[in-house]
CSV table of C-alpha atoms in Angstrom, one decimal:
chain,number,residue,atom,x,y,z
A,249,UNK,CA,0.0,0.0,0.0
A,250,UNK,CA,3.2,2.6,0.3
A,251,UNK,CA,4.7,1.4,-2.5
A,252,UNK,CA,1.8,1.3,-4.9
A,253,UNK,CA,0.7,4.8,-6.5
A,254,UNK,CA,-0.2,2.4,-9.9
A,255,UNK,CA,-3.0,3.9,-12.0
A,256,UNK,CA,-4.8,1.3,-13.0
A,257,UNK,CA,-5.8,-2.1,-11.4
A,258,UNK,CA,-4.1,-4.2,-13.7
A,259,UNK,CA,-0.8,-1.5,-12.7
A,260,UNK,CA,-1.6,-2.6,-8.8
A,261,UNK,CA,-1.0,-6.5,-9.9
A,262,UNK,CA,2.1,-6.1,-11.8
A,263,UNK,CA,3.9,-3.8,-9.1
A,264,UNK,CA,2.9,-6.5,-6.4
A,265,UNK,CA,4.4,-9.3,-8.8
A,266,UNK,CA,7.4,-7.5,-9.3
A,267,UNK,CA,7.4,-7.0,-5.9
A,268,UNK,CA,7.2,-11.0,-4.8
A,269,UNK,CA,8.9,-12.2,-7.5
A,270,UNK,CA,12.2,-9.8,-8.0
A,271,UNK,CA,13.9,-9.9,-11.1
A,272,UNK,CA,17.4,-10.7,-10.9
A,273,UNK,CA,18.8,-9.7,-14.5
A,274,UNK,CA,20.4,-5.8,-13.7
A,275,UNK,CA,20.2,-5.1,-17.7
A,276,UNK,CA,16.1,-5.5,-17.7
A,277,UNK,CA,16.0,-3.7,-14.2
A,278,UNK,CA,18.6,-1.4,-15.8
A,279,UNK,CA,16.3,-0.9,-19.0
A,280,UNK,CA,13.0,-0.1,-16.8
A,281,UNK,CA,14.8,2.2,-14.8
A,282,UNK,CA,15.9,4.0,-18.1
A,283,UNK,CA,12.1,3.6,-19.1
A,284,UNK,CA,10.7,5.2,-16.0
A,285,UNK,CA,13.5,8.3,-16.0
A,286,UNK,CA,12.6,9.1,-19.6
A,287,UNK,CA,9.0,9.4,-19.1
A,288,UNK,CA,9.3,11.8,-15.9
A,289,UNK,CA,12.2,13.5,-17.9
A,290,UNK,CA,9.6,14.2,-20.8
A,291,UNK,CA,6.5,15.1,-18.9
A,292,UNK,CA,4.2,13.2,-20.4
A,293,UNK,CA,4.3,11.0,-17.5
A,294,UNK,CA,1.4,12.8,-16.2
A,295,UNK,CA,-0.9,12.7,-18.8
A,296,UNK,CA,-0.4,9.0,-19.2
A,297,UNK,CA,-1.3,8.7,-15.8
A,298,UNK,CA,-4.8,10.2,-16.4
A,299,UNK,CA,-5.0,8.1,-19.4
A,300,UNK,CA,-4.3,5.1,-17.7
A,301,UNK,CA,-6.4,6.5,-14.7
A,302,UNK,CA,-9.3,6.2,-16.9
A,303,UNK,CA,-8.5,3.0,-18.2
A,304,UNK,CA,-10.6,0.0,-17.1
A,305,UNK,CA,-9.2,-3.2,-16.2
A,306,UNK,CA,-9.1,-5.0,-19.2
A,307,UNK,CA,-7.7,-8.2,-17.7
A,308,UNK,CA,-10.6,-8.9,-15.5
A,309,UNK,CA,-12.8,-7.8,-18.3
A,310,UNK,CA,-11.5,-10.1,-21.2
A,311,UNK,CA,-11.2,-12.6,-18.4
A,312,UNK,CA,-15.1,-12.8,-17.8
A,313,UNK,CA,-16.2,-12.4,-21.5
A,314,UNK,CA,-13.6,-15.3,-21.8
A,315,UNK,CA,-15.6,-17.5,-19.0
A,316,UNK,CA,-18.8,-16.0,-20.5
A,317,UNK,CA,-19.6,-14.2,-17.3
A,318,UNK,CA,-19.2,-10.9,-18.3
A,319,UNK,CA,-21.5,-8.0,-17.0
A,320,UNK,CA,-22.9,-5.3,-19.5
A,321,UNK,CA,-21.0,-2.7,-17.6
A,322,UNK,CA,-17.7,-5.3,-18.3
A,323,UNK,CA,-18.6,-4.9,-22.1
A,324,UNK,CA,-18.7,-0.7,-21.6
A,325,UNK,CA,-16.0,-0.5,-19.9
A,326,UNK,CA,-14.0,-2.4,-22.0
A,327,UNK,CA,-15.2,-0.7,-25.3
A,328,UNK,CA,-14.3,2.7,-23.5
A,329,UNK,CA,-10.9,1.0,-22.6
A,330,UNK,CA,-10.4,0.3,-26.5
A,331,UNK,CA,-11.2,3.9,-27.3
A,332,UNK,CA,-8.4,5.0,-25.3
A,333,UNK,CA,-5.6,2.5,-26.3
A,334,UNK,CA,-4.4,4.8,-29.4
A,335,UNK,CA,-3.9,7.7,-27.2
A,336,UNK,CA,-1.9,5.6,-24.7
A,337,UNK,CA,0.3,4.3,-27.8
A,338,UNK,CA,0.5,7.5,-29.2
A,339,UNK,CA,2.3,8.8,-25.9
A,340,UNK,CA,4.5,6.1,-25.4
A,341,UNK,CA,5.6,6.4,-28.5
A,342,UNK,CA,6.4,10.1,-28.4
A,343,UNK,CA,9.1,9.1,-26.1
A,344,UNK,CA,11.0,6.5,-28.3
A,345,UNK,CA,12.0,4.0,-25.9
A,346,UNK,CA,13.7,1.0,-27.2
A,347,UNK,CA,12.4,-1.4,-24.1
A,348,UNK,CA,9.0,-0.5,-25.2
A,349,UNK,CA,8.6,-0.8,-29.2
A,350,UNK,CA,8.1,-4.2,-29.3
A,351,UNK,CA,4.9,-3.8,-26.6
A,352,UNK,CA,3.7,-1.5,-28.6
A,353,UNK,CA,3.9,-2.6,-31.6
A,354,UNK,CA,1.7,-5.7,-29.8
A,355,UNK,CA,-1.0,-2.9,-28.8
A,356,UNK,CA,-3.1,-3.3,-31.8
A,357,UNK,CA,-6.0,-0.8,-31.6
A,358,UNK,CA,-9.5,-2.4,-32.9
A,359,UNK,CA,-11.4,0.1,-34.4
A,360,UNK,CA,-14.2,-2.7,-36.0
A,361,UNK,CA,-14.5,-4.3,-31.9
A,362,UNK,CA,-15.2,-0.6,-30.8
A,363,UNK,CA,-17.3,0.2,-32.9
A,364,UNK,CA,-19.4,-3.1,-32.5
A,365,UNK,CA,-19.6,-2.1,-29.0
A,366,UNK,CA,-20.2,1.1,-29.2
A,367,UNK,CA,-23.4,0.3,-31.8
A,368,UNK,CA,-25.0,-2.4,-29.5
A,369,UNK,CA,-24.3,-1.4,-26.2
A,370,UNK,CA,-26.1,1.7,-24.7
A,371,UNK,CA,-23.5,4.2,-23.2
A,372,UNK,CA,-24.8,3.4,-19.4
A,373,UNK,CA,-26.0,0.2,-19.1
A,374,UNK,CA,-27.3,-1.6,-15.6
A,375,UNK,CA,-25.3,-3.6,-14.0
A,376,UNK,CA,-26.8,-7.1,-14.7
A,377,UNK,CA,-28.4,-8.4,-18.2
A,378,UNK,CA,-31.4,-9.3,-16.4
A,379,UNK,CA,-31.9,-5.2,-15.6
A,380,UNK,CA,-32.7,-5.0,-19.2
A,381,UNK,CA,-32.3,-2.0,-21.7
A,382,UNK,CA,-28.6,-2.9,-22.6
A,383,UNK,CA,-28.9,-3.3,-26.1
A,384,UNK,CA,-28.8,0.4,-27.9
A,385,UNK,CA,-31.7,1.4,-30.0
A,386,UNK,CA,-31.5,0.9,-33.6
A,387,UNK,CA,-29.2,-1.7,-33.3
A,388,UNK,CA,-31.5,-4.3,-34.2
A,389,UNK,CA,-34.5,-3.7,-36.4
A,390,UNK,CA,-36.7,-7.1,-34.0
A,391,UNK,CA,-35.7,-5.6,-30.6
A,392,UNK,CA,-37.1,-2.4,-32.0
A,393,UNK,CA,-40.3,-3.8,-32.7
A,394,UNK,CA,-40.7,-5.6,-29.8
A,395,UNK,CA,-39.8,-2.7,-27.6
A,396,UNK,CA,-41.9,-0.6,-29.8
A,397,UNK,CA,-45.2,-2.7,-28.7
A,398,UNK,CA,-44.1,-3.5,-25.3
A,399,UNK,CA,-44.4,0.5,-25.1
A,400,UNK,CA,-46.7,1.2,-27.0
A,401,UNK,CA,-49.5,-2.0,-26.2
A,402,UNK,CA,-52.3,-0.2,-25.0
A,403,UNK,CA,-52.6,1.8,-28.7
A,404,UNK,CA,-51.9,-1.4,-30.4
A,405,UNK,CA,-54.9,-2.4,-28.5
A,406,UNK,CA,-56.7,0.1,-29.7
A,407,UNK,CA,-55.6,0.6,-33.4
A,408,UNK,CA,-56.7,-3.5,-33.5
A,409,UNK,CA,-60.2,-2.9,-32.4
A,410,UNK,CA,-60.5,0.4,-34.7
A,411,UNK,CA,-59.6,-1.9,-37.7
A,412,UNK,CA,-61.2,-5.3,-36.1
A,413,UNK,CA,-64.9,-2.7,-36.6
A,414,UNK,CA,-63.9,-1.7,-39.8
A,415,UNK,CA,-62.9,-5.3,-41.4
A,416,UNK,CA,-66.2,-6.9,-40.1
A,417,UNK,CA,-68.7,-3.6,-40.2
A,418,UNK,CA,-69.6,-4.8,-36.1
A,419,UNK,CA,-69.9,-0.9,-34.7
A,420,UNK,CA,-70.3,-2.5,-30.9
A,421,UNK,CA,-66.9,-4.8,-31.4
A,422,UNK,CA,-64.6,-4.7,-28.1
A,423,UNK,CA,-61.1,-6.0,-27.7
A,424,UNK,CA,-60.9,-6.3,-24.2
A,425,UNK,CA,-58.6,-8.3,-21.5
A,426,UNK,CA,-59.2,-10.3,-18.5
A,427,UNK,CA,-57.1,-12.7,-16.1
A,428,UNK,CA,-58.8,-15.6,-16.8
A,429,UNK,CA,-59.3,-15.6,-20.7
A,430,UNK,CA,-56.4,-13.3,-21.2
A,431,UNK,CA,-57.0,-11.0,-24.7
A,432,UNK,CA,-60.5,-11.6,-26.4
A,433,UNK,CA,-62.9,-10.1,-28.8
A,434,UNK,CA,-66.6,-9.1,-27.9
């Protein structure tokens, strides 16, 4: 708890396995050092920390949409996560360290996944599926409808018995509802 002033979650793990398990090769701890000096020597060390500060923890997320457990918040956090990943790149870039390039180079930004999410998922969503109203509007043409007469029922109700009259000329035609017969026409 001293030691760690980590950003992220994912930050917190690595400092306490680093911590636990000490590296005993001086060039790598050599080459972090060099790392860490060249990003407080450039200044940008603080506005990769409020980029990172904002990141989500993308190992427990993948983890739980790997187990198929994830949450709809896991799926927003992670596509804001994604949204952020070029920026983070872009920074650690800027500073042209050799120890990093091949990370980097790893970090491949997917613009098709965020976008996926960022279609299907509403910006907010509850915490658990079973809250309902996760899936964004217009994002499926079915869901639309459905929602569209789970809303609107009562003047589909009505629209039905305006036609039901016209299609069989009965002026005194009633839809009507009940809990033992359910919907029925009289």
């Amino acid at each position: 708890a001293i030691m760690d002033r980590t950003a992220t979650a994912m930050g917190g793990r690595l400092l306490k396995q680093w911590l636990s398990q000490p590296i005993r090769d001086i060039e790598t701890l050599r080459q972090r050092h060099q790392c860490i000096n060249q990003l407080i020597e450039s200044g940008n060390h603080q506005e990769l920390e409020e980029l990172l500060a904002s990141l989500g923890d993308l190992e427990r997320n993948t983890s739980r949409i790997a187990l198929k457990s994830a949450r709809p918040v896991d799926l927003a956090t992670l596509r804001d996560s994604l949204r952020l990943l070029p920026d983070i790149v872009k920074g650690m870039q800027s500073l042209a360290l050799e120890k990093l390039n091949p990370e980097l180079s790893a970090i491949q930004p997917k613009p098709e996944i965020v976008d996926r999410l960022a279609a299907s998922i509403i910006e907010q969503p509850p915490m658990l599926i079973r809250d309902g109203g996760v899936i964004a509007d217009a994002y499926d043409n079915e869901l639309d409808e459905l929602r569209a007469v789970r809303d609107n029922a009562d003047q589909l109700l009505v629209d039905m018995e305006i036609r039901e009259r016209e299609q069989t000329g009965i002026s005194t035609l009633k839809l009507g509802y009940n809990r033992v017969h359910g919907y029925f026409i009289e």
